[in-house]
Short mmCIF file of C-alpha atoms and ligand atoms in Angstrom, two decimals:
data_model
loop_
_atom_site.label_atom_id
_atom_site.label_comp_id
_atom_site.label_asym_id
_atom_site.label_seq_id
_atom_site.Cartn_x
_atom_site.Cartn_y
_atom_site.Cartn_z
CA UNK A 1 25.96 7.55 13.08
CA UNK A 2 23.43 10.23 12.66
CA UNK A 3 19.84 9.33 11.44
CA UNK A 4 18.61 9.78 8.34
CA UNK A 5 14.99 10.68 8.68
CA UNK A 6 13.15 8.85 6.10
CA UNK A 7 10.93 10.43 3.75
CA UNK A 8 11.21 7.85 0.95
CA UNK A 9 7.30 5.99 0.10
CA UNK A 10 8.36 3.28 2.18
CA UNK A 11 9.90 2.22 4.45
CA UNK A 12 8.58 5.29 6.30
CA UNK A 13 9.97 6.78 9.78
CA UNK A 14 9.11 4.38 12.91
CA UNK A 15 8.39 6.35 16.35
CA UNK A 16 10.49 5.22 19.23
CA UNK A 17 6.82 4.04 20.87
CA UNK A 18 6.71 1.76 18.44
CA UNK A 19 9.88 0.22 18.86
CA UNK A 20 9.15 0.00 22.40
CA UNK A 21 6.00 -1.65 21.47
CA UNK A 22 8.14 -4.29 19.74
CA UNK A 23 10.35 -5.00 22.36
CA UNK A 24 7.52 -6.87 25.05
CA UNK A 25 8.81 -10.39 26.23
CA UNK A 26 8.03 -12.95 23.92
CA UNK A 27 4.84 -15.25 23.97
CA UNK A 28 3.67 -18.54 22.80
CA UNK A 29 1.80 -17.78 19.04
CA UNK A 30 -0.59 -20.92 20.31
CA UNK A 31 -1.03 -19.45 23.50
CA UNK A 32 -3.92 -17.41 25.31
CA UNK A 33 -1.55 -14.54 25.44
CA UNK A 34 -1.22 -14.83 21.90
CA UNK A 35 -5.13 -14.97 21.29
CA UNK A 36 -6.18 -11.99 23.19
CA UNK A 37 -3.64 -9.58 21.61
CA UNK A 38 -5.25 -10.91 17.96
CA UNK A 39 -8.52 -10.88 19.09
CA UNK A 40 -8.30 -7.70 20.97
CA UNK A 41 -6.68 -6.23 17.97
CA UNK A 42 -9.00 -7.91 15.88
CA UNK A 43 -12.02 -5.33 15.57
CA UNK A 44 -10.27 -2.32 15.24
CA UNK A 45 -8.64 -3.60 11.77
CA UNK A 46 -12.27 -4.94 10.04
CA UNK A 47 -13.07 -0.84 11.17
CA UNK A 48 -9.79 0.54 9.53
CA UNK A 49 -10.49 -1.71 6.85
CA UNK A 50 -14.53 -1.53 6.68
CA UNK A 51 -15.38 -5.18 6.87
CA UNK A 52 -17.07 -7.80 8.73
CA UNK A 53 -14.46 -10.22 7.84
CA UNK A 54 -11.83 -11.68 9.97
CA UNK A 55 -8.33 -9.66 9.25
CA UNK A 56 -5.24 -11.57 8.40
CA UNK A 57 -1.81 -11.41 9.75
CA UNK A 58 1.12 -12.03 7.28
CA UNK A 59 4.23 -12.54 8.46
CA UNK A 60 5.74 -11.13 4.90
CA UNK A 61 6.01 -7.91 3.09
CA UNK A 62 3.55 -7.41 0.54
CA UNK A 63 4.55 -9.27 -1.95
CA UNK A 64 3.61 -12.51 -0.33
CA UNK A 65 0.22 -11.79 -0.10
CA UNK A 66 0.43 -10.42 -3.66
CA UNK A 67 1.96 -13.38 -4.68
CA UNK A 68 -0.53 -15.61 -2.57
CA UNK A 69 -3.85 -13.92 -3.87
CA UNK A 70 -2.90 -15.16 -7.15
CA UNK A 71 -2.14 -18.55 -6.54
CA UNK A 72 -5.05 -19.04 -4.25
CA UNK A 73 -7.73 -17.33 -6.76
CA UNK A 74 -6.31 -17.36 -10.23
CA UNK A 75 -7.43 -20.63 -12.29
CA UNK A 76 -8.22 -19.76 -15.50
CA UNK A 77 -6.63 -15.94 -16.64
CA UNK A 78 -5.79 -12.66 -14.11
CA UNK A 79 -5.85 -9.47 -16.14
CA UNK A 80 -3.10 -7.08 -14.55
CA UNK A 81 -4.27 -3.91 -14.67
CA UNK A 82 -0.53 -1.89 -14.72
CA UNK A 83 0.23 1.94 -14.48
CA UNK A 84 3.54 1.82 -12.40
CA UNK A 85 6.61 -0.01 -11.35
CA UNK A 86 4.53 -2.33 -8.63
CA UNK A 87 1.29 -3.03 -10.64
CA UNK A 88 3.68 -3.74 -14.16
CA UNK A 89 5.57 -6.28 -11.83
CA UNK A 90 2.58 -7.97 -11.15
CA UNK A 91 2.62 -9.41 -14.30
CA UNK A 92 5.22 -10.97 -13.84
CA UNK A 93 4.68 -12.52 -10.91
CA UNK A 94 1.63 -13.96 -12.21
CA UNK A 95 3.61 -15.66 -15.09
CA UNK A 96 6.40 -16.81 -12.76
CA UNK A 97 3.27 -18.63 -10.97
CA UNK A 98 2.50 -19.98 -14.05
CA UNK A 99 -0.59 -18.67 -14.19
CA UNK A 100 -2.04 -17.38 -17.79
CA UNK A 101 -2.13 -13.48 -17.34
CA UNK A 102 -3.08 -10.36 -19.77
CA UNK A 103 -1.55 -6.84 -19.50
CA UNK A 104 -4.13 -3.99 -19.54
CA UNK A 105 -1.43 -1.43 -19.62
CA UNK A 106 -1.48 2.36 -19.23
CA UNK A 107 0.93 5.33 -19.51
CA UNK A 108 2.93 5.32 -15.88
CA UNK A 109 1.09 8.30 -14.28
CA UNK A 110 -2.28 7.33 -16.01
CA UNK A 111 -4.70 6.05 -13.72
CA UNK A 112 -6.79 2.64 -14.39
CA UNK A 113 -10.10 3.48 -15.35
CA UNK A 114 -12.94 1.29 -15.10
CA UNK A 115 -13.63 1.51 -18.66
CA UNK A 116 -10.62 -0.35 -20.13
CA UNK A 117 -11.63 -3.38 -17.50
CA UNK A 118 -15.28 -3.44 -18.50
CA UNK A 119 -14.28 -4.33 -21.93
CA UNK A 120 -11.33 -7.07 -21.22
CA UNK A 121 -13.18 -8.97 -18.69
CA UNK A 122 -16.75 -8.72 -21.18
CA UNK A 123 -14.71 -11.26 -23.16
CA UNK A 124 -15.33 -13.90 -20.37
CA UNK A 125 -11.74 -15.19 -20.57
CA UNK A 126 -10.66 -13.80 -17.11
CA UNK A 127 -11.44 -15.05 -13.30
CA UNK A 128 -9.55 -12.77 -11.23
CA UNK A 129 -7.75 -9.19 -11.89
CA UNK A 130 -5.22 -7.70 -9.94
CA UNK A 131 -5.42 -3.66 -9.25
CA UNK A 132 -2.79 -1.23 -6.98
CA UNK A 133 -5.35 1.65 -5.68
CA UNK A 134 -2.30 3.60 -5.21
CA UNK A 135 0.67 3.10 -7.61
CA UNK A 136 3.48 4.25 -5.18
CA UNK A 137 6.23 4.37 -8.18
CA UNK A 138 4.17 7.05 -9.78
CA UNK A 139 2.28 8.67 -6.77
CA UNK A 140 -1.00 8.08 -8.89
CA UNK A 141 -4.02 6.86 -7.16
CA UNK A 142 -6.89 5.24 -9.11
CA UNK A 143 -10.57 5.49 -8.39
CA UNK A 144 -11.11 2.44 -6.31
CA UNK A 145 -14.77 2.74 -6.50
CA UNK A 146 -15.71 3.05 -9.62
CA UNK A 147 -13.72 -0.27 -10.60
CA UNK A 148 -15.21 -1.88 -7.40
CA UNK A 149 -18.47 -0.98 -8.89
CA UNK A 150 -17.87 -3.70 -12.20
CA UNK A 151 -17.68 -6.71 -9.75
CA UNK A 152 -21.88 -6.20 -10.11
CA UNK A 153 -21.52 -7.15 -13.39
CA UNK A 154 -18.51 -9.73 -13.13
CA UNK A 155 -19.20 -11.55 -10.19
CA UNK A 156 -17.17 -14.66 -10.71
CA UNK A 157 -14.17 -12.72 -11.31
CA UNK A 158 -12.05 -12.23 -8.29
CA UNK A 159 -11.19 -8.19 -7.60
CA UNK A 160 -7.40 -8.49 -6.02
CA UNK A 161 -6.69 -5.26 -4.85
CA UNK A 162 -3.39 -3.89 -2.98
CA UNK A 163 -4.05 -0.83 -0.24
CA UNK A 164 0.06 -0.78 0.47
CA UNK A 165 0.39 2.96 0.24
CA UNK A 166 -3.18 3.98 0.83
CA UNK A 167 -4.74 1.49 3.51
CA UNK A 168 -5.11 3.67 7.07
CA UNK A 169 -4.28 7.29 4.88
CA UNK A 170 -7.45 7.13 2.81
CA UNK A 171 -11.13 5.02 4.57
CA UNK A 172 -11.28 2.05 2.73
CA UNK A 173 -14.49 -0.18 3.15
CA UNK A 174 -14.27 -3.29 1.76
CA UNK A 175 -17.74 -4.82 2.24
CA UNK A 176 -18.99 -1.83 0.70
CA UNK A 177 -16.92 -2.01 -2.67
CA UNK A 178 -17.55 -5.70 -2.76
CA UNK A 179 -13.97 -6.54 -3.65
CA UNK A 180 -12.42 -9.98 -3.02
CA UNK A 181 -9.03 -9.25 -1.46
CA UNK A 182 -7.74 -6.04 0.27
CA UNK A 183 -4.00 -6.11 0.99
CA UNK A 184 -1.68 -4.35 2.94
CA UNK A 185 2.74 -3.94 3.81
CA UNK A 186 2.86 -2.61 7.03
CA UNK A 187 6.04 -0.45 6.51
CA UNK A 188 3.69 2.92 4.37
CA UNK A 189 0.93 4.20 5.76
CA UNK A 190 0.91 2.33 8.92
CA UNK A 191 4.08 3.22 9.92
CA UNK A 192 5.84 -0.08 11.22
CA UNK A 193 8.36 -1.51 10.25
CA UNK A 194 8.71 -4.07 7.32
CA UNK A 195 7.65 -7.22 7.41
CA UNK A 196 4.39 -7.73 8.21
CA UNK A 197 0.97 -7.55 6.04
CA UNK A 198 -2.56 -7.03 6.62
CA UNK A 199 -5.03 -8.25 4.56
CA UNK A 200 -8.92 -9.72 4.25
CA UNK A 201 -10.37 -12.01 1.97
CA UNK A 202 -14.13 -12.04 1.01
CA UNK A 203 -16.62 -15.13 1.61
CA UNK A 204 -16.70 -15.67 -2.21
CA UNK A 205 -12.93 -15.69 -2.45
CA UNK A 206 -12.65 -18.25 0.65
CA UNK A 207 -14.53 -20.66 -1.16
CA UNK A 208 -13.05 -20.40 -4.56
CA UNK A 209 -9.53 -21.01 -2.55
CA UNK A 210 -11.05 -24.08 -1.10
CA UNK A 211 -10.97 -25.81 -4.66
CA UNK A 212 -7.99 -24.83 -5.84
CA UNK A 213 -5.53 -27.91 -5.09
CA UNK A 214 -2.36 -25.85 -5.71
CA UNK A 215 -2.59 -23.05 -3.74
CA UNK A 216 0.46 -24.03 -1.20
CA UNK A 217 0.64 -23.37 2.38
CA UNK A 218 2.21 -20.16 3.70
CA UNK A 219 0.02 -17.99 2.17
CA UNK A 220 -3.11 -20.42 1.83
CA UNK A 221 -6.41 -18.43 2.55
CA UNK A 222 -7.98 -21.06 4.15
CA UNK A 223 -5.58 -21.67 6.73
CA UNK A 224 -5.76 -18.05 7.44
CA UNK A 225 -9.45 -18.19 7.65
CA UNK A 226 -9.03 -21.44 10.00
CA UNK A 227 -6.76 -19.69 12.20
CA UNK A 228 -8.23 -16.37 12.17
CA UNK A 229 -11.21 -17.64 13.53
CA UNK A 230 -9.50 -18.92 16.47
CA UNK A 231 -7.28 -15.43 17.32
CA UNK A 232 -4.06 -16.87 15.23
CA UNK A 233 -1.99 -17.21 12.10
CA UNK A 234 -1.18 -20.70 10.41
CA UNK A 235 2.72 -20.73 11.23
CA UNK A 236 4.54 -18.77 13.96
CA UNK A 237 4.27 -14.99 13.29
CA UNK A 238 5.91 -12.50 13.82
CA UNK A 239 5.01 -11.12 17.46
CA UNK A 240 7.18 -8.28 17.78
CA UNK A 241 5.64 -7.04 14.50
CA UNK A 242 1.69 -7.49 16.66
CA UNK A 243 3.03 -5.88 19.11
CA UNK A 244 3.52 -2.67 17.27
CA UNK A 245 0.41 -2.78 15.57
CA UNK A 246 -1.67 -3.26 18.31
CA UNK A 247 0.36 -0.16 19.54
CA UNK A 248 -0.32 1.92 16.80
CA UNK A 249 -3.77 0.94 15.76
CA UNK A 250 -4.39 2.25 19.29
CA UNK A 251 -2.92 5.22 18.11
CA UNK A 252 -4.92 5.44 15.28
CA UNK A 253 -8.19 5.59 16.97
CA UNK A 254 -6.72 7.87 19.46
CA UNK A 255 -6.34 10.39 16.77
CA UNK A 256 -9.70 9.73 14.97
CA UNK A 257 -9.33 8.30 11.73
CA UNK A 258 -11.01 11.07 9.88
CA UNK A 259 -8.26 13.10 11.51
CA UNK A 260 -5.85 10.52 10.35
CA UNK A 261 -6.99 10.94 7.17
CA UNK A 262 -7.38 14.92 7.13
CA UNK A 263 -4.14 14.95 8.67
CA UNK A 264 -2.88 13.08 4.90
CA UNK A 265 -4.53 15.05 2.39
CA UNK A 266 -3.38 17.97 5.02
CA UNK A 267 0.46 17.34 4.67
CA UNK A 268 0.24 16.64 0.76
CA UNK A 269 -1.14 19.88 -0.06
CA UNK A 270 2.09 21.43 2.03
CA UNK A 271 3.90 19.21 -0.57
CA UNK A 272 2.55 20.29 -3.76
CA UNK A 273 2.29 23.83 -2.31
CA UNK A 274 6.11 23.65 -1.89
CA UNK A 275 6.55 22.33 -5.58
CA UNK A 276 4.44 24.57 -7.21
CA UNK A 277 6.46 27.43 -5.48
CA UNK A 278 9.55 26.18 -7.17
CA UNK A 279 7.39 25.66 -10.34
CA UNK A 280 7.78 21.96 -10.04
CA UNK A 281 4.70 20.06 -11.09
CA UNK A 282 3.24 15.98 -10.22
CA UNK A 283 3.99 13.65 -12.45
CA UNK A 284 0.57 12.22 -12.11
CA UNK A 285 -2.87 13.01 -14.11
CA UNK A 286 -4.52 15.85 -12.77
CA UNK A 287 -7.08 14.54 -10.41
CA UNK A 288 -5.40 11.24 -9.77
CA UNK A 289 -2.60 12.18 -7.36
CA UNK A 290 -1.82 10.28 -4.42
CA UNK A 291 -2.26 11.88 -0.85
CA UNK A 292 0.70 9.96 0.75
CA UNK A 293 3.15 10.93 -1.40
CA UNK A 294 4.17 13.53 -4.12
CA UNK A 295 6.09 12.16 -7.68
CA UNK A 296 7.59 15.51 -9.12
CA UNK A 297 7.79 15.74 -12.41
CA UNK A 298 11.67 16.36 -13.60
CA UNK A 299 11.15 15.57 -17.68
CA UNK A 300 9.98 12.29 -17.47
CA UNK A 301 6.55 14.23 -18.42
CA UNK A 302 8.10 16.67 -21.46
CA UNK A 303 7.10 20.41 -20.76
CA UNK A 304 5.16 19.91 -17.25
CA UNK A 305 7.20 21.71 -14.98
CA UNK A 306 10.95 22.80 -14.76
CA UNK A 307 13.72 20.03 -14.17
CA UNK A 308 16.38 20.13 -11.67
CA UNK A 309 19.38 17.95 -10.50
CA UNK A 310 17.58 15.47 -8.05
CA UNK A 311 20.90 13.38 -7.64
CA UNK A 312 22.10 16.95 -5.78
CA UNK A 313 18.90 17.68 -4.19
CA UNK A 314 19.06 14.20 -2.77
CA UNK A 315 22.54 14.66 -1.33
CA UNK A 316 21.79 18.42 -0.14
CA UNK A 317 18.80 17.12 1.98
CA UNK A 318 20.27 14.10 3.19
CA UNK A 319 23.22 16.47 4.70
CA UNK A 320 20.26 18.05 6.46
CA UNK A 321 18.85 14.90 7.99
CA UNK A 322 16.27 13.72 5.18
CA UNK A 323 16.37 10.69 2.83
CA UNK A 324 13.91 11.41 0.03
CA UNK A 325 13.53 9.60 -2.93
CA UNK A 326 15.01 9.98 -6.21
CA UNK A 327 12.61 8.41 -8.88
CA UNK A 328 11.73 4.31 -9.06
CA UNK A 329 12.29 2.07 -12.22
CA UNK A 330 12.31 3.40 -15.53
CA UNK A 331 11.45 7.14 -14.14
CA UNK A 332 13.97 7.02 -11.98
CA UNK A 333 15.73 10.91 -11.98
CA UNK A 334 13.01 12.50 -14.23
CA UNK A 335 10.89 11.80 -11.12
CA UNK A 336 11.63 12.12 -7.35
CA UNK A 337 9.36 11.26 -4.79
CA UNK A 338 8.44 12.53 -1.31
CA UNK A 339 6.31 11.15 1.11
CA UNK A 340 4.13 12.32 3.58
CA UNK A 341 2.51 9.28 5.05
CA UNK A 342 2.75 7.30 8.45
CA UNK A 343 2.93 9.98 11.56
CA UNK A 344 4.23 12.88 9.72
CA UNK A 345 2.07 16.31 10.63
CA UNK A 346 2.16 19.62 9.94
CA UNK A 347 5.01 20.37 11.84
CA UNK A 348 7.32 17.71 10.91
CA UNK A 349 6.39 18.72 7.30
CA UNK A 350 7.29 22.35 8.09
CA UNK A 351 10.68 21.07 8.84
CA UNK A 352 11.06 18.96 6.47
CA UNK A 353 10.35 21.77 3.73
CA UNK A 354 12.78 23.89 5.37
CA UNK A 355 15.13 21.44 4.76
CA UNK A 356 14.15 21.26 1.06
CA UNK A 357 14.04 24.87 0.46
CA UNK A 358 17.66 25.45 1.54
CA UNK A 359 18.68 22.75 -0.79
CA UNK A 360 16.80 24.14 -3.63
CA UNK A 361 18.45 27.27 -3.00
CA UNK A 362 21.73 25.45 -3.28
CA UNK A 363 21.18 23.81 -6.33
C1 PLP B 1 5.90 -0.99 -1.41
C2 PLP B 1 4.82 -1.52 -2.28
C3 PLP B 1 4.72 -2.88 -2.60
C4 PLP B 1 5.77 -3.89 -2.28
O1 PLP B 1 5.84 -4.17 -0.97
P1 PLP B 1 6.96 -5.13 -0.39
O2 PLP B 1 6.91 -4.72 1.01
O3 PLP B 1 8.26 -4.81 -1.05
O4 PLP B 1 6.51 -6.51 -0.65
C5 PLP B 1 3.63 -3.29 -3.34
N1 PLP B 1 2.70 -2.44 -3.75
C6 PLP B 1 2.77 -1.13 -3.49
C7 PLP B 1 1.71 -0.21 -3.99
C8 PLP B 1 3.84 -0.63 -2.75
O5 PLP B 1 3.91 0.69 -2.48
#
């Protein structure tokens, strides 16, 4: 069968290198083998992710951790700050821990701000919030640092923040913003498969974790500290998945990661140029928009932008060798969604918006 190349927000093409990668006879997790690919791998992640704290290895998408953070932080109340399909569900997940949680919602395509936190968590009620720096069902980015900035003032409460679609696209320092839990899927930006996560977990957060008695095991912070320190994970991991990352963080640093990150806000702009040449306009608040993906407008946002049948662009580019996305949740067909992150370049985005163009003149 031919391939569909994908250029949905995730899962996002995997290179044949990394495959490869993946496909290294298989170690002991407990071993020394085992230990030097963690530890070797092991400073090159606190630099993609700016900290001086051990990284974590997940074997789990996402959600896990996502899942995890609350259960190992969240005592008393998490306030969800929600703008999109991923950051809304959050919510729920908190309740279906059984944890007591509060909705600070926004329009979808409405950034947080970190005025509208300031003023739920001056009420005292709250010990941990939960924040998506990039809202992938809406292509809207917040501004990471000014919320990061209100931990000064609310130290006790726990900053939870999920990096999915933006960790390795966009520098992201973690000491720096004083945050409590950076998280990660590895199948965006990075550009691996699904299945593993990446994530760190700040001193302060460690030893809030330590007293909470019901924070299980697979995703318990302290185990992952307690392993960490000794180049492992608490149960068998997924190998393969190391594997590929140590492949590609290699990559990474081969490229430069200011390169990596031109190289992001690079291939966007060829995105939105290509929209705004067939007077198609973001979904997003100006000034917000992601730089790994584009969300189109197509009438979810009344009067931004002409609409057009997605469900036939869709088909007309997948005929040419491209899966792009038609809209996620409640915006699904009055937004579609096209992503640039992971190894795409200049070129590959060239061909891509060939591909689009001939649909569009098709439709
Ligand atoms: C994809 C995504 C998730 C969910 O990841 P899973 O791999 O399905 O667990 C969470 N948050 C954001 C921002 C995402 O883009």
């Amino acid at each position: 069968m031919a391939h569909v190349k994908l250029h949905i927000p995730g899962p996002v093409e995997v290179s044949p290198k990394t495959f490869e990668a993946m496909c290294r006879p298989m170690i002991g997790h407990r071993g020394q083998g085992f230990k030097d690919l963690y530890s070797a791998l092991q400073p090159k992640l606190q630099t993609l992710l700016g900290t001086r704290q051990l990284v974590y290895l997940s074997t789990s998408s996402a959600w896990g951790v996502m899942e995890g953070a609350l259960r190992n932080l969240t005592t008393k109340k998490v306030l969800t700050c929600m703008c999109g399909a991923f950051s809304d569900k959050w919510f729920d997940v908190a309740k279906r821990c059984g944890k007591q949680a509060e909705a600070l919602q926004v329009p979808w395509g409405s950034p947080i701000r970190a005025e509208a936190i300031e003023s739920r968590l001056a009420t005292g009620e709250f010990d941990s919030l939960t924040l998506i720096h990039n809202e992938t069902s809406t292509g809207t980015m917040s501004p990471l640092g000014e919320i990061a900035a209100l931990k000064k003032k609310f130290p006790d409460v726990m900053f939870i923040v999920d990096a999915v679609s933006s960790m390795t696209a966009v520098p992201h320092a973690f000491d720096e913003l004083g945050i409590d839990v950076l998280l990660a899927g590895t199948q965006k930006a990075f550009a691996l498969p699904p299945g593993l996560s990446v994530f760190t977990v700040s001193p302060a957060a460690l030893a809030k974790a330590a007293t909470v008695a019901d924070r299980g095991y697979y995703f318990d912070f302290v185990e992952f500290e307690k392993n960490a320190k000794d180049s492992m994970t608490p149960s068998t991991p997924s190998i393969p998945h190391i594997y590929a990352l140590a492949s590609k963080v290699d990559e990474f640093f081969a490229e430069g990661l200011e390169a990596r990150y031109a190289r992001h806000r690079y291939t966007n702009q060829m995105l939105r140029d290509w929209g705004a040449r067939h007077e198609l306009r973001l979904f997003p608040e100006a000034g917000f928009e992601s730089v790994t993906l584009c969300c189109f407008n197509n009438g979810a946002r009344a009067g931004l932008g002409r609409t057009i049948d997605v469900a036939k662009l869709q088909k007309l580019v997948k005929d040419r060798g491209f899966l792009i996305d038609g809209g996620y949740g409640k915006i699904k067909g009055t937004t579609f969604r096209v992503s640039n992150m992971g190894d795409e370049t200049p070129e590959t985005i060239q061909v891509l918006i060939g591909a689009l163009d001939e649909a569009m003149a098709k439709l």
